[in-house]
Coordinates of C-alpha atoms in Angstrom, one line a residue:
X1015 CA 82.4 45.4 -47.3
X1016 CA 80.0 43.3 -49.2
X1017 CA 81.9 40.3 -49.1
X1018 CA 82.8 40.2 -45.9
X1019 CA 81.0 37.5 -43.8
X1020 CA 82.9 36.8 -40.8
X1021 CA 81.4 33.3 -39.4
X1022 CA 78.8 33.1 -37.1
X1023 CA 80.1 33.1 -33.2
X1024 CA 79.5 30.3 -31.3
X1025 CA 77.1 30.5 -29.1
X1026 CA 78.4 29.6 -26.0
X1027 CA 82.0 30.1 -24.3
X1028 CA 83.0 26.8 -23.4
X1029 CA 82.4 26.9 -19.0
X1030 CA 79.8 28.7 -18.8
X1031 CA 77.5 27.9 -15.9
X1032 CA 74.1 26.6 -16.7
X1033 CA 71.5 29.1 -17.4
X1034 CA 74.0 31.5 -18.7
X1035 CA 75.6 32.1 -22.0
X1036 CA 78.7 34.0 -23.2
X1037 CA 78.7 36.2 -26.4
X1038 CA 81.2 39.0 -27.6
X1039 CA 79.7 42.4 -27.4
X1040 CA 81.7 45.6 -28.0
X1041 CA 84.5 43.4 -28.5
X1042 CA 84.2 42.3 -25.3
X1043 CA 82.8 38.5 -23.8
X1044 CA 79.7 39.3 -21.5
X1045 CA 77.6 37.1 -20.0
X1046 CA 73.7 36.8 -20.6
X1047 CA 70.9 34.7 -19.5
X1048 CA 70.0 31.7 -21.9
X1049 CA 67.7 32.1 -22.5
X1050 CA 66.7 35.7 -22.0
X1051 CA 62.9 35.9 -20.4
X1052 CA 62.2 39.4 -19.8
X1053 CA 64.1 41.3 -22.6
X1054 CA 63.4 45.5 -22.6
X1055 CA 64.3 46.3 -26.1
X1056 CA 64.7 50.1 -27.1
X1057 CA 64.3 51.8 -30.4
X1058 CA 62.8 50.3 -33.6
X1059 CA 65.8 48.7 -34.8
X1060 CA 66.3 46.9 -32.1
X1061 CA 62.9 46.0 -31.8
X1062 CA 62.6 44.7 -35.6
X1063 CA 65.8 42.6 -34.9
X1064 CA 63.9 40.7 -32.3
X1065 CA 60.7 40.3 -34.3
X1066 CA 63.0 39.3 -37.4
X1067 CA 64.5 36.5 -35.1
X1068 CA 60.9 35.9 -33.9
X1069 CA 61.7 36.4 -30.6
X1070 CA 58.9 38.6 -29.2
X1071 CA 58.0 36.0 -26.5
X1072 CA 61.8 36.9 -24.9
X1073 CA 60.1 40.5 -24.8
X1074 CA 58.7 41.9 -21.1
X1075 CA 58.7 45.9 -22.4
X1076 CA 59.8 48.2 -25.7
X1077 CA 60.2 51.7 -25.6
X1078 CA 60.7 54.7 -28.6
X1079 CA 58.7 51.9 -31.1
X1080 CA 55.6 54.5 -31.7
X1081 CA 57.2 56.2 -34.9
X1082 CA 58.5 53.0 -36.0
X1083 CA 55.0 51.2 -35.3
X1084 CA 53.5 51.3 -38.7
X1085 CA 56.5 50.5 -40.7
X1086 CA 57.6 47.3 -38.3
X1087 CA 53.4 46.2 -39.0
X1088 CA 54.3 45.9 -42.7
X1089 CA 57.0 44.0 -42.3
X1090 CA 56.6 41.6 -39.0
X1091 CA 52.7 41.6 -38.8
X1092 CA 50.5 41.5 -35.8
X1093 CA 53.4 40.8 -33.5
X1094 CA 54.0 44.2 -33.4
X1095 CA 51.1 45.0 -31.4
X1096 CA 51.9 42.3 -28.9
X1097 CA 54.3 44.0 -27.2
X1098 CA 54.1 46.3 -24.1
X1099 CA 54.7 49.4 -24.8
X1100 CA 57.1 51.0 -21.2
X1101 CA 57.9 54.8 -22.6
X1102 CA 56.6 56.5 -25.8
X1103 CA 60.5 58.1 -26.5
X1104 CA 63.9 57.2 -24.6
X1105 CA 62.9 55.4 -21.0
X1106 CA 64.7 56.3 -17.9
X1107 CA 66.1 54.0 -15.6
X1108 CA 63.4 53.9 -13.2
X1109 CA 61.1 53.2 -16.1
X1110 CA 63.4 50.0 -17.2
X1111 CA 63.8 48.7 -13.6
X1112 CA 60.0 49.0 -13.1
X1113 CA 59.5 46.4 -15.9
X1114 CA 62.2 44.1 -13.8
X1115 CA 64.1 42.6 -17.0
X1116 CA 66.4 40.1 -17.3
X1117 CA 68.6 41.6 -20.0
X1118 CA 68.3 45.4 -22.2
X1119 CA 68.8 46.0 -25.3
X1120 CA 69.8 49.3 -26.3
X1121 CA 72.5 51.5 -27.5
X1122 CA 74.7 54.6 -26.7
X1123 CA 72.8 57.0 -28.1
X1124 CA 69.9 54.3 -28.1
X1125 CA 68.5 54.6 -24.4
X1126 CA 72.3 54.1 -22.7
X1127 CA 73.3 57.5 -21.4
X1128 CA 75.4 58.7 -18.8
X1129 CA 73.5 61.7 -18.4
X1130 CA 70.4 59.8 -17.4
X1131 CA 72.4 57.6 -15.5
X1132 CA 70.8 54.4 -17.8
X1133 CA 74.1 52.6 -18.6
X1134 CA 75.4 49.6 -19.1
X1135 CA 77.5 49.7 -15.7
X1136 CA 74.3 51.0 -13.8
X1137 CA 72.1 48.0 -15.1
X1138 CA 74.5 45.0 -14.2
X1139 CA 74.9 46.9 -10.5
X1140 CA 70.6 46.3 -11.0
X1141 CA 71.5 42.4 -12.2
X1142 CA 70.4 43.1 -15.6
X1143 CA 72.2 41.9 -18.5
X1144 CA 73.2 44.9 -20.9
X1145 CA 73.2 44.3 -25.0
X1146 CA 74.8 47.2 -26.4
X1147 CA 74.1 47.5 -30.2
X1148 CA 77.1 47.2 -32.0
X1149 CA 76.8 50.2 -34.1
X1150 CA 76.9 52.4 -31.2
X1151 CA 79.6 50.7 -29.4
X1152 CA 82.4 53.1 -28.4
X1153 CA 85.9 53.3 -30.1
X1154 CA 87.5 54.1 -26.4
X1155 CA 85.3 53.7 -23.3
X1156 CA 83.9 56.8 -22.0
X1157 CA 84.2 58.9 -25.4
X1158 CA 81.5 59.8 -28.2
X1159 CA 83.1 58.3 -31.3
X1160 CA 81.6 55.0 -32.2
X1161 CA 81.6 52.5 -34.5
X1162 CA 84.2 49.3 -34.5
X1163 CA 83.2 47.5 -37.2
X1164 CA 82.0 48.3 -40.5
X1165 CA 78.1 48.4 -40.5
X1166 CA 77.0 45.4 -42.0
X1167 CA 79.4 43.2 -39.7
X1168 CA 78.0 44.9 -36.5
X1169 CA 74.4 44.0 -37.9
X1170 CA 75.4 40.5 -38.6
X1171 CA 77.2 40.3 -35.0
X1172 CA 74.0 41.7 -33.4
X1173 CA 71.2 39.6 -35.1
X1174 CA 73.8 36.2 -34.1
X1175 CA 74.1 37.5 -30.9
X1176 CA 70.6 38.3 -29.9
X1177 CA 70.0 34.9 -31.7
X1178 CA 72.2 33.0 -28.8
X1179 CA 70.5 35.3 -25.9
X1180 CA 67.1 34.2 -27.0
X1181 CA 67.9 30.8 -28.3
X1182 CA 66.6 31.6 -31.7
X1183 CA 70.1 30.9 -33.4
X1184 CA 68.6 28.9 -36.5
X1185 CA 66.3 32.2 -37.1
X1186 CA 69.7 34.3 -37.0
X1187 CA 71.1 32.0 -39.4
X1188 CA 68.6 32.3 -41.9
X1189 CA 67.9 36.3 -41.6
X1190 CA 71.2 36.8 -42.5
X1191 CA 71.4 34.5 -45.1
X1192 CA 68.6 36.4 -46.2
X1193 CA 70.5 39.7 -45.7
X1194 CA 73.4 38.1 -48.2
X1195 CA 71.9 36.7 -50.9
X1196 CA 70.2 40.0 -51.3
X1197 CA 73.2 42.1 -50.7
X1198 CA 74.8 39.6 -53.2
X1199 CA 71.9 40.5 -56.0
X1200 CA 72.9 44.5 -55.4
X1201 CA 76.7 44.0 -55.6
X1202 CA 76.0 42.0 -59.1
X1203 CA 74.1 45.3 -60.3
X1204 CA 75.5 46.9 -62.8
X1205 CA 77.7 49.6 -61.1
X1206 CA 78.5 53.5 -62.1
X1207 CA 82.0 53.9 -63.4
X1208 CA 81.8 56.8 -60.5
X1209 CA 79.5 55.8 -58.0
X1210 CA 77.2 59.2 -57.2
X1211 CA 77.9 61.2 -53.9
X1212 CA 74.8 61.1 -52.1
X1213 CA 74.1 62.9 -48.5
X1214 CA 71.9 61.3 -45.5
X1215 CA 69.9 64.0 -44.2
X1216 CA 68.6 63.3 -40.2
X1217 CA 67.6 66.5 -39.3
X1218 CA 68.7 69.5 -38.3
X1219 CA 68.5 73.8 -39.9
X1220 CA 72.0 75.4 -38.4
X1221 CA 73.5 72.3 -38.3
X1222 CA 72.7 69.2 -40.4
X1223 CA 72.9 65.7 -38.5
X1224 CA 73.8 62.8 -40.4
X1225 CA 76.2 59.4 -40.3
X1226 CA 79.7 58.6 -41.1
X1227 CA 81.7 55.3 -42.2
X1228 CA 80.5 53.3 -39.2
X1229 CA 76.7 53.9 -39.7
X1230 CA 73.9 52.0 -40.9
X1231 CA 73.2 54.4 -44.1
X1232 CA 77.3 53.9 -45.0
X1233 CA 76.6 49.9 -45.5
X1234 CA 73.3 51.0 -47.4
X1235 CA 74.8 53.6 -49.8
X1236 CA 77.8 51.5 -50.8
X1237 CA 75.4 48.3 -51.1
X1238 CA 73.0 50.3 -53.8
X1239 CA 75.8 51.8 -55.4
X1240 CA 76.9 55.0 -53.6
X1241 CA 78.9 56.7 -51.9
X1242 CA 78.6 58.7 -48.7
X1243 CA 79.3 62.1 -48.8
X1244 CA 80.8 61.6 -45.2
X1245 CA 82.8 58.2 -46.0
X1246 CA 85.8 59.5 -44.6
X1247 CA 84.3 60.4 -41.0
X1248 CA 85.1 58.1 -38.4
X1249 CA 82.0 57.8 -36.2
X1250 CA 78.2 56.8 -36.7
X1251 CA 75.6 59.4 -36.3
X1252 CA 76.8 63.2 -36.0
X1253 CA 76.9 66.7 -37.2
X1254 CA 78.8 68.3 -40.0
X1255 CA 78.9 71.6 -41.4
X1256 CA 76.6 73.0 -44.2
X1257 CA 80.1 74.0 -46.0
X1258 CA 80.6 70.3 -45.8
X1259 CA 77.2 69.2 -47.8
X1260 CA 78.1 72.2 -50.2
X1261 CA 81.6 70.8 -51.2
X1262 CA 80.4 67.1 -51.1
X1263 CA 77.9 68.7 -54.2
X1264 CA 75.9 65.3 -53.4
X1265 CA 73.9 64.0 -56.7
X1266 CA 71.0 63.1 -54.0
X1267 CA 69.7 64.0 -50.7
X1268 CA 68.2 60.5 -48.4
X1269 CA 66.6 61.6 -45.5
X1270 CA 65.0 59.9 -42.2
X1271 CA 61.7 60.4 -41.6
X1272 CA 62.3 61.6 -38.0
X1273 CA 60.1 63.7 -36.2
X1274 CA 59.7 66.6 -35.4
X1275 CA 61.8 68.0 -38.8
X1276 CA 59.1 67.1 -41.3
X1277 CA 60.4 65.9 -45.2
X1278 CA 58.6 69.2 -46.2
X1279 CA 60.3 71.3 -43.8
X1280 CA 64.3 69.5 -44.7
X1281 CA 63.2 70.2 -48.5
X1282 CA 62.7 73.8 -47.5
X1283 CA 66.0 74.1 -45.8
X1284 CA 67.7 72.7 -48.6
X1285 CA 66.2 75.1 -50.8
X1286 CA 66.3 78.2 -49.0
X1287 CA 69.8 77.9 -47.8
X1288 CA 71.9 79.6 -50.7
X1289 CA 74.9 77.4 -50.3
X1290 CA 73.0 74.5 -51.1
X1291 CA 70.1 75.7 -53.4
X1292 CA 71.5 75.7 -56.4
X1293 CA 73.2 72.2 -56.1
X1294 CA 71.5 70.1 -58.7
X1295 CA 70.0 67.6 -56.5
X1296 CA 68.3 70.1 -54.9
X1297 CA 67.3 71.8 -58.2
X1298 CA 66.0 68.4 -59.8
X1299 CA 64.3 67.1 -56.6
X1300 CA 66.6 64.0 -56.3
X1301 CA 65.4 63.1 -52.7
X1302 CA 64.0 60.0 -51.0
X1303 CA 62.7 59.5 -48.1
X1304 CA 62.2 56.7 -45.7
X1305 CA 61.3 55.5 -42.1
X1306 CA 64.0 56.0 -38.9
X1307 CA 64.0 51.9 -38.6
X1308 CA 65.4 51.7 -41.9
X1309 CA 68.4 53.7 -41.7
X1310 CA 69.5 52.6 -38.3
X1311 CA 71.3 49.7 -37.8
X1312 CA 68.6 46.6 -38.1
X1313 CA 67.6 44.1 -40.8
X1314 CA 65.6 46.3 -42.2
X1315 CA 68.8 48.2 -43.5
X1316 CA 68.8 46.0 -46.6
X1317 CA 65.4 47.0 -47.4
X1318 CA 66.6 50.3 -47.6
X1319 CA 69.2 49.6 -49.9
X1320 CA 67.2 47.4 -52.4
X1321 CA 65.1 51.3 -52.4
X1322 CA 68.0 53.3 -52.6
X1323 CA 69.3 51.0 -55.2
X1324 CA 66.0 51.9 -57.3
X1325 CA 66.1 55.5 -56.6
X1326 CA 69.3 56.1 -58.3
X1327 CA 68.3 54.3 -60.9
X1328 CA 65.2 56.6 -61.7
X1329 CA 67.4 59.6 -61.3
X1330 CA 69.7 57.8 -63.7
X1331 CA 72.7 57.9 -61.5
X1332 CA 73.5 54.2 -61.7
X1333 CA 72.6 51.7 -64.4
X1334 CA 69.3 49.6 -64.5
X1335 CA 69.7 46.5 -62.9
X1336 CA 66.2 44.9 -63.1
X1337 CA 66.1 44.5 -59.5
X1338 CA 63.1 45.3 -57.4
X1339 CA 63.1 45.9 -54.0
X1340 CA 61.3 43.8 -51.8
X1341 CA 59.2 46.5 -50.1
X1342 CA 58.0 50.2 -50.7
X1343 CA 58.8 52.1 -47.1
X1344 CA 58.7 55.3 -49.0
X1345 CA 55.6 57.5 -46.2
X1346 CA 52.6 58.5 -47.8
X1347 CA 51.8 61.8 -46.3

């Protein structure tokens, strides 16, 4: 997956009337305004997309940014705090058409739900422009499965996109170029003749939540080395047994620093559960923690990587590599 680099889209389909601009989303052509003005942008990966394009002055409204706040300051600055907060968690609809966009940006999963009637088909009957991120687009309208391409392709396809919608397509260009030449520098790394089984923990104390092949943590486990215990599940984000973990007998534990499950808490699952106490991950304390933005799909995702990447290689899981990562996401208390 490394190597694959589909060319950029172009950014307009030839016709299109003036003001408007055509891009493939969901595998689909949909029509956008160009460029956007009044962009409501949900969830702190979709929110550092548009601050890595530097395209906060597209931006009316953001919503669910608050635990992401701190680690988007450290990497994007004070633009963070330029932006108008709508809704603390998930917005509803009434909450998004209060803020009168011209174009959302969310995700199933992401904001888009049927049950709170905030979808893509309800916002167009509104006149606003959907964005559906491309790691939650689903594999047959109407079901729950999703994912269509592998992750780093829908991240590329996303940042290009949202480049054309807010005429910032130079600034797509060079983040992922950005994204490459780093992701080139991990797939040079010395490699395991295994790579280690490792296991994304979200959340979760009956049943553990965590992401399959078409995920964000998929793309960053295979980029620093790894593999993920759930490589062979088709879908994104979703729950597995605690059989499953047990059999996968990771060699680490990653987990998202999601409220309201604290690190503290998840270690105390792991080690109180007797199918997964003894597992010697668990036993040595191989686990790493970082920040909800970096494990779902965003630009950030590489950042996680380069600090997976440097994980494994003080648990001795992969060889040194003499590569540091660019930042340290890793919480502090």
């Amino acid at each position: 997956m490394l190597g694959t680099r589909p060319a950029p889209p172009p950014p307009a389909a030839a016709g299109d009337p003036a003001g408007t601009v055509t891009v493939r989303n969901c595998g689909a052509a949909a029509s956008f305004p160009s460029p956007a003005q009044r962009m409501f942008v949900n969830d702190g990966n979709m929110i550092s997309m548009v601050l890595a394009l530097g395209a906060q002055d597209r931006v009316t409204a953001v919503s669910s940014m608050q635990r992401d706040a701190d680690t988007l300051r450290r990497h994007y600055g004070a633009a963070v705090d330029g932006l108008a907060q709508a809704a603390p968690e998930y917005p509803t609809l009434e909450t998004v058409l209060a803020r009168d966009p011209d174009v959302m940006v969310a995700g199933w999963n992401y904001g888009y739900s049927e049950e709170k009637n905030l979808t893509p088909a309800r916002l167009r009957e509104q006149g606003i422009a959907p964005y559906v991120l491309t790691e939650s687009c689903r594999q047959v309208d109407g079901q729950r499965a999703r994912g269509i391409v592998d992750p780093w392709t829908a991240l590329r396809d996303d940042l290009h996109g949202l480049g054309t919608i807010t005429g910032h397509t130079a600034d797509a260009d060079r983040v992922v170029a950005d994204l490459d030449t780093r992701l080139d520098a991990l797939g040079k790394a010395p490699q395991a003749a295994t790579p280690p089984t490792v296991f994304l923990f979200d959340s979760g104390t009956d049943t553990p939540f965590s992401s399959g092949r078409f995920g964000a943590p998929q793309a960053i486990m295979e980029a620093a080395g790894a593999r993920n215990a759930l490589s062979d599940v088709d879908d994104t984000w979703t729950k597995v047994s605690w059989e499953r973990v047990a059999t996968a007998q990771p060699a680490a534990f990653l987990f998202v620093d999601y409220p309201p499950q604290t690190f503290a808490e998840k270690v105390a699952v792991l080690t109180s559960r007797p199918d997964t106490r003894d597992l010697p991950a668990v036993k040595e304390n191989r686990f790493l923690n970082l920040p909800y933005a970096l494990w779902t799909s965003g630009p950030l995702n590489v950042d996680a990587a380069e600090q997976v990447r440097a994980a494994l290689e003080r648990w001795n899981l992969v060889p040194a590599s003499g590569l540091t990562p660019k930042s340290d996401d890793v919480p502090r208390s």
